[in-house]
Amino acid sequence: MYAGIFGALGILSAFERILIFSFFAFLLIFFCKKYKKFDKPQIFMLAGVFLLFFSKGYIEEQMNQSVLSPEEKNFMVVFQEPIKLDGNYFSAYGKEGERKEKVAVRYYIRTKEEKEKIKKIGAGAVCPVKGNLKVPQGAKNENAFNYREFLYREKIHWIVQAENIELDQCRNERGFFYSLLKWRKSGIEYIEANFPQETAPIAEALIFGYRHSFEEDLLDAYEKLGIVHLLAISGLHVSLLTGLIFYSGLRIGIPREKMIDFLIAFLPAYII
């Protein structure tokens, strides 16, 4: 438990206010030494956990920088998330092929034929995109949902406002990673088709870590209530999913040993 607390304090020190959370960590070390009678190896272990998580968070924060130039117009985008269509409005997330930087793509569809082609874009599709880079919009009002901050935490710094997508020149990447992305996309599409509209975004977030189906106002409400972390995949969610799969397999007659072997193979792929 204490290791988890020091890990959390290390992350908060890296991403939020280093002096405040480092001071809390120091006070907790003092408490553990004076009142819990922790010995030196235990104190050093807790301090090491704090420094490890702080270093990891600090490095991630420093590396969260854009390498794209605002003047760039042509991009080769690898789509890694299911696309979202709202009438003639197309939105998706992917990576710029050469620099491997994540971007959001926005596009207004011109014809029905173009819309049908766009529907076929799947995970791993690589398409030439021409457009302009736009800085994501921040919060319009104090305490309102900050879309720019949300994208920043997703390591996205630019929105590509596309003028044209060369759909006839799209190709599909191959490999184990993209097979997993296609499997994930199929799962998300199944949820959207079969779950009630009110619960589908929650199921997508908890099972596949996909939060882009939420409306901005709803995400804003979760943040104000301080429960947005419930939409992230955590150890508890993975444990519940693992338990559900394991005992479902036992109920239909699959031997325990084979279910354990299956989960050993399934969990690493699910984590990726």
Coordinates of N, CA, C and O in Angstrom, one line a residue, residues 120-243:
K120 N -14.6 2.5 -44.9 CA -13.8 1.3 -45.0 C -12.4 1.5 -44.4 O -11.6 0.6 -44.3
I121 N -12.1 2.8 -44.0 CA -10.8 3.0 -43.3 C -10.8 2.3 -42.0 O -11.7 2.5 -41.1
G122 N -9.9 1.4 -41.8 CA -9.7 0.7 -40.6 C -8.4 0.9 -39.9 O -7.6 1.7 -40.4
A123 N -8.2 0.3 -38.7 CA -7.0 0.5 -38.0 C -5.8 -0.1 -38.9 O -5.9 -1.2 -39.4
G124 N -4.8 0.7 -39.0 CA -3.6 0.3 -39.8 C -3.7 0.9 -41.2 O -2.7 0.7 -42.0
A125 N -4.8 1.6 -41.5 CA -4.8 2.2 -42.9 C -3.9 3.4 -42.9 O -3.9 4.2 -42.0
V126 N -3.1 3.5 -44.0 CA -2.2 4.6 -44.2 C -2.7 5.4 -45.4 O -2.8 4.9 -46.5
C127 N -3.0 6.7 -45.2 CA -3.6 7.5 -46.2 C -2.8 8.9 -46.3 O -2.5 9.5 -45.3
P128 N -2.6 9.3 -47.6 CA -2.0 10.7 -47.8 C -3.1 11.7 -47.4 O -4.2 11.6 -47.9
V129 N -2.8 12.7 -46.6 CA -3.7 13.7 -46.2 C -3.1 15.1 -46.4 O -1.9 15.3 -46.1
K130 N -3.8 16.0 -47.1 CA -3.4 17.3 -47.3 C -4.3 18.3 -46.5 O -5.5 18.2 -46.5
G131 N -3.6 19.2 -45.7 CA -4.4 20.1 -44.9 C -3.5 21.0 -44.1 O -2.3 21.1 -44.3
N132 N -4.2 21.7 -43.2 CA -3.5 22.7 -42.3 C -3.4 22.2 -40.8 O -4.4 21.5 -40.4
L133 N -2.4 22.5 -40.2 CA -2.3 22.2 -38.7 C -2.9 23.3 -37.9 O -2.6 24.5 -38.1
K134 N -3.8 22.9 -37.0 CA -4.4 23.8 -36.1 C -4.2 23.5 -34.7 O -4.1 22.3 -34.3
V135 N -4.0 24.5 -33.8 CA -3.8 24.3 -32.4 C -5.1 23.9 -31.8 O -6.1 24.7 -32.0
P136 N -5.2 22.9 -31.0 CA -6.5 22.5 -30.4 C -7.0 23.7 -29.5 O -6.3 24.4 -28.9
Q137 N -8.3 23.8 -29.5 CA -9.0 24.9 -28.7 C -8.9 24.6 -27.2 O -9.2 23.5 -26.8
G138 N -8.6 25.6 -26.4 CA -8.6 25.4 -25.0 C -10.0 25.7 -24.4 O -11.0 25.7 -25.1
A139 N -10.0 25.8 -23.1 CA -11.3 26.0 -22.4 C -11.9 27.4 -22.8 O -11.1 28.4 -22.7
K140 N -13.1 27.4 -23.2 CA -13.8 28.7 -23.5 C -14.1 29.5 -22.2 O -14.1 30.7 -22.2
N141 N -14.4 28.8 -21.2 CA -14.8 29.4 -19.9 C -14.0 28.8 -18.8 O -13.5 27.6 -18.9
E142 N -13.8 29.5 -17.7 CA -13.1 29.0 -16.5 C -13.8 27.7 -16.0 O -15.0 27.7 -15.9
N143 N -13.0 26.7 -15.7 CA -13.5 25.4 -15.2 C -14.2 24.6 -16.3 O -14.8 23.5 -16.0
A144 N -14.3 25.0 -17.5 CA -14.9 24.3 -18.6 C -13.9 23.2 -19.1 O -12.7 23.2 -18.8
F145 N -14.5 22.3 -19.9 CA -13.6 21.2 -20.5 C -12.6 21.8 -21.3 O -12.8 22.6 -22.2
N146 N -11.3 21.4 -21.1 CA -10.2 21.9 -21.8 C -9.7 20.8 -22.8 O -9.0 19.9 -22.5
Y147 N -10.2 21.0 -24.1 CA -9.9 20.0 -25.1 C -8.4 20.0 -25.4 O -7.8 18.9 -25.7
R148 N -7.8 21.1 -25.4 CA -6.3 21.2 -25.6 C -5.5 20.4 -24.6 O -4.6 19.6 -24.9
E149 N -5.9 20.5 -23.3 CA -5.3 19.8 -22.3 C -5.5 18.3 -22.4 O -4.7 17.4 -22.2
F150 N -6.8 17.9 -22.8 CA -7.1 16.5 -23.0 C -6.3 15.9 -24.0 O -5.7 14.8 -23.9
L151 N -6.1 16.6 -25.2 CA -5.3 16.0 -26.3 C -3.8 16.0 -25.9 O -3.1 15.1 -26.2
Y152 N -3.4 17.0 -25.1 CA -2.0 17.0 -24.6 C -1.6 15.8 -23.8 O -0.6 15.2 -24.0
R153 N -2.6 15.4 -22.9 CA -2.4 14.2 -22.1 C -2.4 12.9 -23.0 O -1.8 11.9 -22.6
E154 N -3.0 13.0 -24.2 CA -3.0 11.9 -25.1 C -1.7 12.0 -26.1 O -1.6 11.3 -27.0
K155 N -0.8 13.0 -25.8 CA 0.3 13.3 -26.6 C 0.0 13.7 -28.0 O 0.7 13.4 -29.0
I156 N -1.1 14.5 -28.1 CA -1.5 15.1 -29.4 C -1.4 16.6 -29.3 O -2.0 17.2 -28.4
H157 N -0.7 17.2 -30.2 CA -0.5 18.7 -30.1 C -1.1 19.4 -31.3 O -1.3 20.6 -31.2
W158 N -1.5 18.7 -32.3 CA -2.1 19.4 -33.5 C -3.3 18.7 -34.0 O -3.5 17.4 -33.9
I159 N -4.2 19.5 -34.6 CA -5.4 18.9 -35.3 C -5.1 19.2 -36.8 O -4.8 20.3 -37.2
V160 N -5.1 18.1 -37.6 CA -4.9 18.3 -39.0 C -6.3 18.6 -39.6 O -7.2 17.7 -39.7
Q161 N -6.6 19.8 -40.0 CA -7.8 20.2 -40.7 C -7.7 19.8 -42.2 O -7.1 20.6 -42.9
A162 N -8.1 18.7 -42.5 CA -7.8 18.1 -43.9 C -8.6 18.9 -44.9 O -9.8 19.1 -44.8
E163 N -8.0 19.1 -46.0 CA -8.6 19.7 -47.2 C -8.9 18.5 -48.2 O -9.9 18.6 -49.0
N164 N -8.1 17.5 -48.2 CA -8.3 16.4 -49.1 C -7.6 15.1 -48.5 O -6.5 15.2 -47.9
I165 N -8.3 14.0 -48.6 CA -7.7 12.7 -48.2 C -7.7 11.8 -49.5 O -8.7 11.6 -50.1
E166 N -6.5 11.4 -49.9 CA -6.4 10.6 -51.1 C -6.8 9.2 -50.8 O -6.0 8.3 -50.5
L167 N -8.1 8.9 -50.8 CA -8.6 7.6 -50.4 C -8.2 6.5 -51.3 O -8.1 5.3 -50.9
D168 N -8.0 6.8 -52.6 CA -7.6 5.8 -53.6 C -6.2 5.3 -53.4 O -5.8 4.3 -53.9
Q169 N -5.4 6.1 -52.6 CA -4.0 5.8 -52.4 C -3.8 5.2 -51.0 O -2.6 5.0 -50.6
C170 N -4.8 5.0 -50.3 CA -4.7 4.4 -48.9 C -4.2 2.9 -49.1 O -4.6 2.2 -50.0
R171 N -3.4 2.5 -48.1 CA -2.9 1.1 -48.1 C -3.0 0.7 -46.6 O -3.1 1.5 -45.7
N172 N -3.0 -0.6 -46.4 CA -3.1 -1.2 -45.1 C -1.7 -1.7 -44.6 O -1.1 -2.5 -45.3
E173 N -1.3 -1.3 -43.4 CA -0.1 -1.8 -42.8 C -0.4 -3.2 -42.3 O -1.5 -3.5 -41.9
R174 N 0.6 -4.0 -42.3 CA 0.5 -5.4 -41.8 C 1.4 -5.7 -40.7 O 2.4 -5.0 -40.5
G175 N 1.0 -6.7 -39.9 CA 1.9 -7.0 -38.7 C 1.0 -7.3 -37.5 O -0.2 -7.1 -37.5
F176 N 1.6 -7.9 -36.5 CA 0.9 -8.3 -35.3 C 0.2 -7.1 -34.6 O -0.9 -7.2 -34.2
F177 N 0.9 -6.0 -34.5 CA 0.4 -4.8 -33.8 C -0.9 -4.3 -34.5 O -1.9 -4.0 -33.8
Y178 N -0.9 -4.3 -35.8 CA -2.0 -3.8 -36.6 C -3.2 -4.8 -36.6 O -4.3 -4.4 -36.6
S179 N -2.8 -6.1 -36.4 CA -3.9 -7.1 -36.3 C -4.6 -6.9 -34.9 O -5.8 -7.0 -34.9
L180 N -3.9 -6.5 -33.9 CA -4.5 -6.2 -32.6 C -5.4 -5.0 -32.7 O -6.5 -4.9 -32.1
L181 N -4.9 -4.0 -33.5 CA -5.7 -2.8 -33.6 C -7.0 -3.1 -34.3 O -8.1 -2.5 -34.0
K182 N -7.0 -3.9 -35.3 CA -8.2 -4.3 -36.1 C -9.1 -5.1 -35.2 O -10.3 -4.9 -35.2
W183 N -8.6 -6.0 -34.3 CA -9.4 -6.7 -33.4 C -10.1 -5.7 -32.4 O -11.2 -5.8 -32.1
R184 N -9.3 -4.7 -31.9 CA -9.8 -3.7 -31.0 C -10.9 -2.9 -31.7 O -12.0 -2.6 -31.1
K185 N -10.7 -2.5 -33.0 CA -11.7 -1.8 -33.7 C -13.0 -2.6 -33.9 O -14.1 -2.0 -33.7
S186 N -12.9 -3.9 -34.1 CA -14.0 -4.7 -34.3 C -14.8 -4.8 -33.0 O -16.1 -4.8 -33.0
G187 N -14.1 -4.8 -31.8 CA -14.8 -4.9 -30.5 C -15.5 -3.6 -30.2 O -16.6 -3.6 -29.7
I188 N -14.9 -2.4 -30.6 CA -15.5 -1.1 -30.4 C -16.8 -1.0 -31.2 O -17.8 -0.5 -30.8
E189 N -16.7 -1.5 -32.5 CA -17.8 -1.4 -33.4 C -18.9 -2.3 -32.9 O -20.1 -2.0 -33.1
Y190 N -18.6 -3.4 -32.3 CA -19.6 -4.3 -31.8 C -20.4 -3.7 -30.7 O -21.6 -3.8 -30.6
I191 N -19.6 -3.0 -29.8 CA -20.3 -2.3 -28.7 C -21.2 -1.2 -29.2 O -22.3 -1.1 -28.7
E192 N -20.7 -0.4 -30.1 CA -21.5 0.7 -30.7 C -22.8 0.1 -31.3 O -23.9 0.8 -31.3
A193 N -22.7 -1.1 -31.9 CA -23.9 -1.6 -32.6 C -24.9 -2.3 -31.7 O -26.1 -2.4 -32.0
N194 N -24.4 -2.8 -30.5 CA -25.3 -3.7 -29.7 C -25.6 -3.1 -28.3 O -26.5 -3.6 -27.7
F195 N -24.8 -2.1 -27.9 CA -25.0 -1.6 -26.5 C -26.0 -0.3 -26.6 O -26.0 0.3 -27.7
P196 N -26.7 0.0 -25.6 CA -27.5 1.2 -25.6 C -26.6 2.4 -25.8 O -25.4 2.4 -25.3
Q197 N -27.1 3.4 -26.4 CA -26.3 4.6 -26.7 C -25.7 5.3 -25.5 O -24.6 5.8 -25.5
E198 N -26.4 5.2 -24.3 CA -26.0 5.8 -23.1 C -24.8 5.1 -22.5 O -23.9 5.7 -21.8
T199 N -24.7 3.8 -22.6 CA -23.7 3.0 -21.9 C -22.5 2.6 -22.9 O -21.5 2.2 -22.4
A200 N -22.7 2.7 -24.2 CA -21.7 2.3 -25.1 C -20.3 3.0 -24.9 O -19.3 2.3 -24.8
P201 N -20.3 4.3 -24.7 CA -19.0 5.0 -24.5 C -18.3 4.5 -23.2 O -17.1 4.4 -23.2
I202 N -19.1 4.2 -22.1 CA -18.5 3.7 -20.9 C -17.9 2.3 -21.1 O -16.8 2.0 -20.6
A203 N -18.6 1.4 -21.8 CA -18.1 0.1 -22.1 C -16.8 0.2 -22.9 O -15.8 -0.6 -22.7
E204 N -16.8 1.0 -23.9 CA -15.6 1.2 -24.7 C -14.4 1.7 -23.9 O -13.3 1.2 -24.1
A205 N -14.6 2.6 -23.0 CA -13.6 3.1 -22.2 C -13.0 2.1 -21.2 O -11.8 1.9 -21.1
L206 N -13.9 1.3 -20.6 CA -13.5 0.3 -19.6 C -12.8 -0.9 -20.2 O -11.9 -1.5 -19.6
I207 N -13.3 -1.3 -21.4 CA -12.8 -2.6 -22.0 C -11.6 -2.3 -22.9 O -10.6 -3.0 -22.9
F208 N -11.7 -1.3 -23.7 CA -10.7 -1.0 -24.7 C -9.9 0.3 -24.5 O -9.0 0.6 -25.3
G209 N -10.2 1.0 -23.5 CA -9.5 2.3 -23.2 C -9.8 3.3 -24.3 O -9.0 4.2 -24.5
Y210 N -10.9 3.2 -24.9 CA -11.3 4.2 -26.0 C -12.3 5.2 -25.4 O -13.4 4.9 -25.1
R211 N -11.8 6.5 -25.3 CA -12.6 7.5 -24.7 C -13.1 8.6 -25.6 O -13.7 9.5 -25.2
H212 N -12.9 8.4 -26.9 CA -13.2 9.4 -27.9 C -14.7 9.4 -28.3 O -15.1 10.3 -29.0
S213 N -15.5 8.4 -27.8 CA -16.9 8.4 -28.1 C -17.7 9.4 -27.1 O -18.9 9.7 -27.4
F214 N -17.1 9.8 -26.1 CA -17.7 10.7 -25.1 C -17.9 12.1 -25.7 O -17.0 12.6 -26.4
E215 N -19.0 12.7 -25.4 CA -19.2 14.1 -25.8 C -18.3 14.9 -24.8 O -18.1 14.6 -23.7
E216 N -17.8 16.1 -25.3 CA -17.0 16.9 -24.5 C -17.6 17.4 -23.2 O -17.0 17.4 -22.2
D217 N -18.9 17.7 -23.3 CA -19.6 18.1 -22.1 C -19.7 17.0 -21.0 O -19.6 17.3 -19.8
L218 N -19.8 15.8 -21.5 CA -19.9 14.7 -20.5 C -18.5 14.4 -19.9 O -18.4 14.2 -18.6
L219 N -17.5 14.5 -20.7 CA -16.1 14.4 -20.1 C -15.8 15.5 -19.1 O -15.2 15.3 -18.1
D220 N -16.3 16.7 -19.4 CA -16.2 17.9 -18.6 C -16.8 17.6 -17.2 O -16.3 17.9 -16.2
A221 N -18.0 17.0 -17.3 CA -18.8 16.7 -16.0 C -18.0 15.7 -15.2 O -17.9 15.8 -14.0
Y222 N -17.5 14.7 -15.8 CA -16.7 13.6 -15.1 C -15.5 14.3 -14.4 O -15.1 13.9 -13.3
E223 N -14.8 15.2 -15.1 CA -13.7 15.9 -14.6 C -14.0 16.7 -13.4 O -13.3 16.8 -12.3
K224 N -15.1 17.5 -13.5 CA -15.6 18.3 -12.4 C -15.9 17.5 -11.2 O -15.8 17.9 -10.0
L225 N -16.5 16.3 -11.4 CA -16.9 15.4 -10.3 C -15.7 14.7 -9.7 O -15.8 14.1 -8.6
G226 N -14.6 14.8 -10.4 CA -13.4 14.1 -9.9 C -13.4 12.6 -10.1 O -12.7 11.9 -9.4
I227 N -14.2 12.1 -11.1 CA -14.3 10.6 -11.3 C -13.9 10.2 -12.7 O -14.2 9.1 -13.1
V228 N -13.1 11.1 -13.4 CA -12.7 10.8 -14.8 C -11.8 9.6 -14.8 O -11.7 8.8 -15.8
H229 N -11.1 9.3 -13.7 CA -10.1 8.2 -13.6 C -10.9 6.9 -13.7 O -10.3 5.8 -14.0
L230 N -12.2 6.9 -13.4 CA -12.9 5.6 -13.5 C -13.1 5.1 -14.9 O -13.4 4.0 -15.2
L231 N -12.8 6.0 -15.9 CA -12.9 5.7 -17.3 C -11.6 5.1 -17.9 O -11.6 4.7 -19.0
A232 N -10.6 5.1 -17.0 CA -9.3 4.5 -17.5 C -9.2 3.0 -17.1 O -9.8 2.6 -16.1
I233 N -8.5 2.3 -18.0 CA -8.3 0.9 -17.6 C -7.3 0.8 -16.5 O -6.2 1.3 -16.5
S234 N -7.8 0.1 -15.4 CA -6.9 0.0 -14.2 C -6.7 -1.5 -13.9 O -7.3 -2.4 -14.5
G235 N -6.0 -1.8 -12.9 CA -5.8 -3.2 -12.5 C -7.1 -3.8 -12.0 O -7.3 -5.0 -12.2
L236 N -8.0 -3.0 -11.4 CA -9.3 -3.5 -11.0 C -10.1 -4.0 -12.2 O -10.7 -5.1 -12.2
H237 N -10.1 -3.1 -13.2 CA -10.9 -3.5 -14.4 C -10.3 -4.8 -15.1 O -11.1 -5.6 -15.5
V238 N -9.0 -4.8 -15.2 CA -8.3 -6.0 -15.8 C -8.6 -7.3 -15.0 O -8.9 -8.3 -15.5
S239 N -8.6 -7.1 -13.6 CA -8.9 -8.3 -12.8 C -10.4 -8.7 -13.0 O -10.6 -9.9 -13.0
L240 N -11.3 -7.8 -13.1 CA -12.7 -8.2 -13.3 C -12.9 -8.8 -14.6 O -13.6 -9.9 -14.7
L241 N -12.3 -8.3 -15.7 CA -12.4 -8.9 -17.0 C -11.7 -10.3 -17.0 O -12.3 -11.3 -17.5
T242 N -10.6 -10.4 -16.4 CA -9.9 -11.7 -16.3 C -10.8 -12.8 -15.5 O -10.9 -13.9 -16.0
G243 N -11.3 -12.3 -14.4 CA -12.2 -13.2 -13.6 C -13.4 -13.7 -14.4 O -13.8 -14.8 -14.4

